[in-house]
Amino acid sequence: MIEIVKLIVILFIMIGAFLNLVAALGVIRLPDVYTRNHAASKASALGIMSILLGTFLYFYFINHHFNSRILLGIVFFFLTTPVAGHLIGRASYNSGVKLWDKSVQDDLKNSKNHTGIRE
Amino acid sequence: MFHSAILIAILCIALAMLGFIYRAIKGPTIPDRVIALDALGINLVALTALISIVLDTNAFLEVILLIGILAFIGTVAFSKFLEKGEVIENDRDR
């Protein structure tokens, strides 16, 4: 029983660490702010949720200690990481950061309702 | 085996933090640096969880929620500063 729980914990933690490494690789490699934001917000969110789930299972099954703060942390990261990514993406568009040269579509530039662009 | 797997995971997180530090130093624009620092906060949470597993104590698990909240508030404040030029606005006439 203990060994099976340890294998599951190792699986979750390895998936989380790998996803964080992939997020760092995307942030290094990708060409402009928006694609880097895409890589960092999604992969980091899933990676940290997986690592926290592994930690919660470890402390629940091996130490017999139900820690509700880790569950609150999982819910909090699930809610706030996309919001932070959206806010920083919108702030970078409104403060005039250019898209990549080879990107083909910019719908927000032609939108009549879009307010808040500082010339 | 379990211990060495956790150590390999800590090594992966450390390499990811080095990548984000590279982007935070070199990044051409300000939002690049803000994205990199936000992801650094998230990786710091992961490192705290793994270290509390290695040390086999549950004394550090409050730190997880605390670093998460601080990273989110910092990112929100920075993006509001970049977009509007000030963080807390006092004018009621605008």
Short mmCIF file of C-alpha atoms in Angstrom, two decimals:
data_model
loop_
_atom_site.label_atom_id
_atom_site.label_comp_id
_atom_site.label_asym_id
_atom_site.label_seq_id
_atom_site.Cartn_x
_atom_site.Cartn_y
_atom_site.Cartn_z
CA MET A 1 0.00 0.00 0.00
CA ILE A 2 2.75 2.41 1.01
CA GLU A 3 4.80 1.51 -2.06
CA ILE A 4 1.85 2.05 -4.41
CA VAL A 5 1.16 5.44 -2.83
CA LYS A 6 4.84 6.34 -3.21
CA LEU A 7 4.74 5.37 -6.88
CA ILE A 8 1.67 7.53 -7.48
CA VAL A 9 3.31 10.46 -5.63
CA ILE A 10 6.46 10.04 -7.74
CA LEU A 11 4.33 10.00 -10.91
CA PHE A 12 2.52 13.25 -10.03
CA ILE A 13 5.71 15.02 -8.93
CA MET A 14 7.65 13.94 -12.01
CA ILE A 15 4.83 15.13 -14.31
CA GLY A 16 4.80 18.49 -12.50
CA ALA A 17 8.58 18.96 -12.62
CA PHE A 18 8.66 18.02 -16.32
CA LEU A 19 5.88 20.52 -17.10
CA ASN A 20 7.71 23.30 -15.26
CA LEU A 21 10.87 22.47 -17.24
CA VAL A 22 8.87 22.60 -20.47
CA ALA A 23 7.47 26.00 -19.43
CA ALA A 24 11.00 27.32 -18.88
CA LEU A 25 12.10 25.96 -22.26
CA GLY A 26 9.13 27.66 -23.93
CA VAL A 27 9.90 30.95 -22.21
CA ILE A 28 13.49 30.76 -23.46
CA ARG A 29 12.73 29.63 -27.00
CA LEU A 30 9.53 31.34 -28.17
CA PRO A 31 9.76 34.56 -30.21
CA ASP A 32 7.53 37.25 -28.65
CA VAL A 33 5.79 38.25 -25.42
CA TYR A 34 2.39 36.70 -26.17
CA THR A 35 3.68 33.24 -27.05
CA ARG A 36 5.95 33.30 -24.00
CA ASN A 37 2.97 34.27 -21.87
CA HIS A 38 1.03 31.36 -23.37
CA ALA A 39 3.80 28.90 -22.47
CA ALA A 40 4.45 30.24 -18.98
CA SER A 41 0.87 30.58 -17.72
CA LYS A 42 -0.56 27.24 -18.91
CA ALA A 43 2.33 24.85 -18.38
CA SER A 44 3.34 26.35 -15.03
CA ALA A 45 -0.26 26.20 -13.75
CA LEU A 46 -0.71 22.52 -14.58
CA GLY A 47 2.78 21.69 -13.29
CA ILE A 48 2.32 23.35 -9.92
CA MET A 49 -1.14 21.80 -9.48
CA SER A 50 0.31 18.36 -10.17
CA ILE A 51 3.18 18.86 -7.72
CA LEU A 52 0.81 20.10 -5.00
CA LEU A 53 -1.49 17.12 -5.57
CA GLY A 54 1.48 14.78 -5.15
CA THR A 55 2.48 16.57 -1.94
CA PHE A 56 -1.07 16.34 -0.60
CA LEU A 57 -1.24 12.59 -1.31
CA TYR A 58 2.14 12.06 0.36
CA PHE A 59 1.15 13.82 3.57
CA TYR A 60 -2.32 12.25 3.62
CA PHE A 61 -1.38 8.62 3.09
CA ILE A 62 2.07 8.40 4.69
CA ASN A 63 1.94 10.89 7.54
CA HIS A 64 -1.88 10.56 8.03
CA HIS A 65 -2.16 14.30 8.05
CA PHE A 66 -4.97 15.94 6.09
CA ASN A 67 -3.64 19.33 5.07
CA SER A 68 -6.41 21.52 3.71
CA ARG A 69 -4.01 24.36 2.87
CA ILE A 70 -2.57 22.39 -0.03
CA LEU A 71 -6.07 21.85 -1.44
CA LEU A 72 -6.73 25.58 -1.02
CA GLY A 73 -3.42 26.22 -2.80
CA ILE A 74 -4.47 24.00 -5.73
CA VAL A 75 -7.80 25.85 -6.07
CA PHE A 76 -6.05 29.21 -5.74
CA PHE A 77 -3.49 28.46 -8.45
CA PHE A 78 -6.21 27.08 -10.72
CA LEU A 79 -8.12 30.36 -10.35
CA THR A 80 -5.39 32.99 -10.37
CA THR A 81 -2.70 31.88 -12.84
CA PRO A 82 -4.88 32.38 -15.97
CA VAL A 83 -6.09 35.72 -14.57
CA ALA A 84 -2.50 36.90 -14.09
CA GLY A 85 -1.63 35.75 -17.61
CA HIS A 86 -4.60 37.62 -19.07
CA LEU A 87 -3.77 40.81 -17.16
CA ILE A 88 -0.13 40.89 -18.19
CA GLY A 89 -1.00 40.08 -21.81
CA ARG A 90 -3.53 42.90 -21.95
CA ALA A 91 -1.11 45.31 -20.29
CA SER A 92 1.62 44.43 -22.78
CA TYR A 93 -0.74 44.95 -25.76
CA ASN A 94 -1.99 48.27 -24.40
CA SER A 95 1.50 49.53 -23.66
CA GLY A 96 2.45 48.97 -27.27
CA VAL A 97 4.54 45.79 -27.41
CA LYS A 98 4.77 44.57 -31.01
CA LEU A 99 3.70 41.12 -32.12
CA TRP A 100 6.10 38.73 -33.81
CA ASP A 101 6.99 39.63 -37.41
CA LYS A 102 5.54 36.43 -38.87
CA SER A 103 2.23 36.49 -37.00
CA VAL A 104 -0.63 36.88 -39.46
CA GLN A 105 -3.67 37.99 -37.52
CA ASP A 106 -4.32 40.90 -35.15
CA ASP A 107 -8.04 41.23 -34.60
CA LEU A 108 -7.75 43.58 -31.65
CA LYS A 109 -6.09 46.29 -33.78
CA ASN A 110 -9.18 46.70 -36.01
CA SER A 111 -11.71 46.54 -33.22
CA LYS A 112 -13.85 49.67 -32.86
CA ASN A 113 -14.73 48.97 -29.26
CA HIS A 114 -11.20 48.57 -28.08
CA THR A 115 -10.39 51.37 -25.66
CA GLY A 116 -7.38 52.09 -23.60
CA ILE A 117 -4.66 52.20 -26.27
CA ARG A 118 -2.16 54.88 -25.42
CA GLU A 119 -0.77 56.37 -28.58
CA MET B 1 14.34 5.32 -4.82
CA PHE B 2 11.65 7.68 -3.56
CA HIS B 3 14.23 10.05 -2.15
CA SER B 4 16.29 10.14 -5.34
CA ALA B 5 13.14 10.72 -7.44
CA ILE B 6 12.30 13.74 -5.30
CA LEU B 7 15.88 14.99 -5.71
CA ILE B 8 15.61 14.63 -9.51
CA ALA B 9 12.39 16.65 -9.41
CA ILE B 10 14.15 19.36 -7.36
CA LEU B 11 16.92 19.41 -9.99
CA CYS B 12 14.33 19.89 -12.78
CA ILE B 13 12.72 22.77 -10.86
CA ALA B 14 16.14 24.38 -10.34
CA LEU B 15 16.92 24.16 -14.06
CA ALA B 16 13.53 25.72 -14.84
CA MET B 17 14.28 28.55 -12.41
CA LEU B 18 17.61 29.15 -14.17
CA GLY B 19 15.74 29.45 -17.48
CA PHE B 20 13.28 31.96 -16.04
CA ILE B 21 16.15 33.95 -14.48
CA TYR B 22 17.79 34.09 -17.93
CA ARG B 23 14.57 35.49 -19.42
CA ALA B 24 14.14 37.96 -16.53
CA ILE B 25 17.65 39.33 -17.10
CA LYS B 26 17.72 39.36 -20.91
CA GLY B 27 14.04 39.90 -21.80
CA PRO B 28 13.67 42.69 -24.36
CA THR B 29 10.51 44.27 -22.89
CA ILE B 30 9.15 44.90 -19.41
CA PRO B 31 6.23 42.38 -19.64
CA ASP B 32 8.75 39.62 -20.41
CA ARG B 33 10.38 40.27 -17.07
CA VAL B 34 7.05 40.36 -15.24
CA ILE B 35 6.03 37.01 -16.79
CA ALA B 36 9.39 35.50 -15.83
CA LEU B 37 9.13 36.73 -12.23
CA ASP B 38 5.57 35.40 -11.89
CA ALA B 39 6.71 31.98 -13.11
CA LEU B 40 9.66 32.18 -10.70
CA GLY B 41 7.20 32.62 -7.84
CA ILE B 42 5.27 29.55 -8.99
CA ASN B 43 8.48 27.52 -9.18
CA LEU B 44 9.40 28.70 -5.68
CA VAL B 45 6.11 27.23 -4.44
CA ALA B 46 6.97 23.91 -6.11
CA LEU B 47 10.40 23.97 -4.47
CA THR B 48 8.81 24.61 -1.05
CA ALA B 49 6.48 21.61 -1.46
CA LEU B 50 9.30 19.31 -2.53
CA ILE B 51 11.60 20.43 0.29
CA SER B 52 8.84 19.85 2.84
CA ILE B 53 8.57 16.30 1.47
CA VAL B 54 12.35 15.80 1.72
CA LEU B 55 12.51 17.10 5.29
CA ASP B 56 9.30 15.14 6.11
CA THR B 57 7.69 17.99 7.99
CA ASN B 58 4.42 19.82 7.54
CA ALA B 59 5.62 23.09 9.04
CA PHE B 60 6.26 24.77 5.70
CA LEU B 61 2.94 24.12 4.01
CA GLU B 62 1.49 27.50 4.96
CA VAL B 63 4.28 29.10 2.94
CA ILE B 64 2.78 27.61 -0.26
CA LEU B 65 -0.45 29.60 -0.03
CA LEU B 66 1.42 32.71 1.12
CA ILE B 67 3.87 32.78 -1.82
CA GLY B 68 1.00 32.10 -4.23
CA ILE B 69 -1.02 35.07 -2.99
CA LEU B 70 2.03 37.38 -2.97
CA ALA B 71 3.00 36.42 -6.55
CA PHE B 72 -0.54 37.04 -7.81
CA ILE B 73 -0.82 40.43 -6.11
CA GLY B 74 2.60 41.47 -7.43
CA THR B 75 1.67 40.52 -11.00
CA VAL B 76 -1.66 42.37 -10.80
CA ALA B 77 0.03 45.50 -9.45
CA PHE B 78 2.73 45.43 -12.14
CA SER B 79 0.25 44.95 -14.98
CA LYS B 80 -1.93 47.77 -13.69
CA PHE B 81 1.13 50.00 -13.46
CA LEU B 82 2.12 49.17 -17.04
CA GLU B 83 -1.37 49.79 -18.36
CA LYS B 84 -2.46 52.91 -16.50
CA GLY B 85 0.74 54.42 -15.15
CA GLU B 86 -0.27 54.19 -11.51
CA VAL B 87 -1.24 51.39 -9.19
CA ILE B 88 -3.80 53.00 -6.90
CA GLU B 89 -5.79 55.83 -8.43
CA ASN B 90 -7.43 58.43 -6.26
CA ASP B 91 -9.24 60.62 -8.81
CA ARG B 92 -13.01 60.32 -8.70
CA ASP B 93 -13.60 62.58 -11.70
CA ARG B 94 -12.17 60.31 -14.35
#
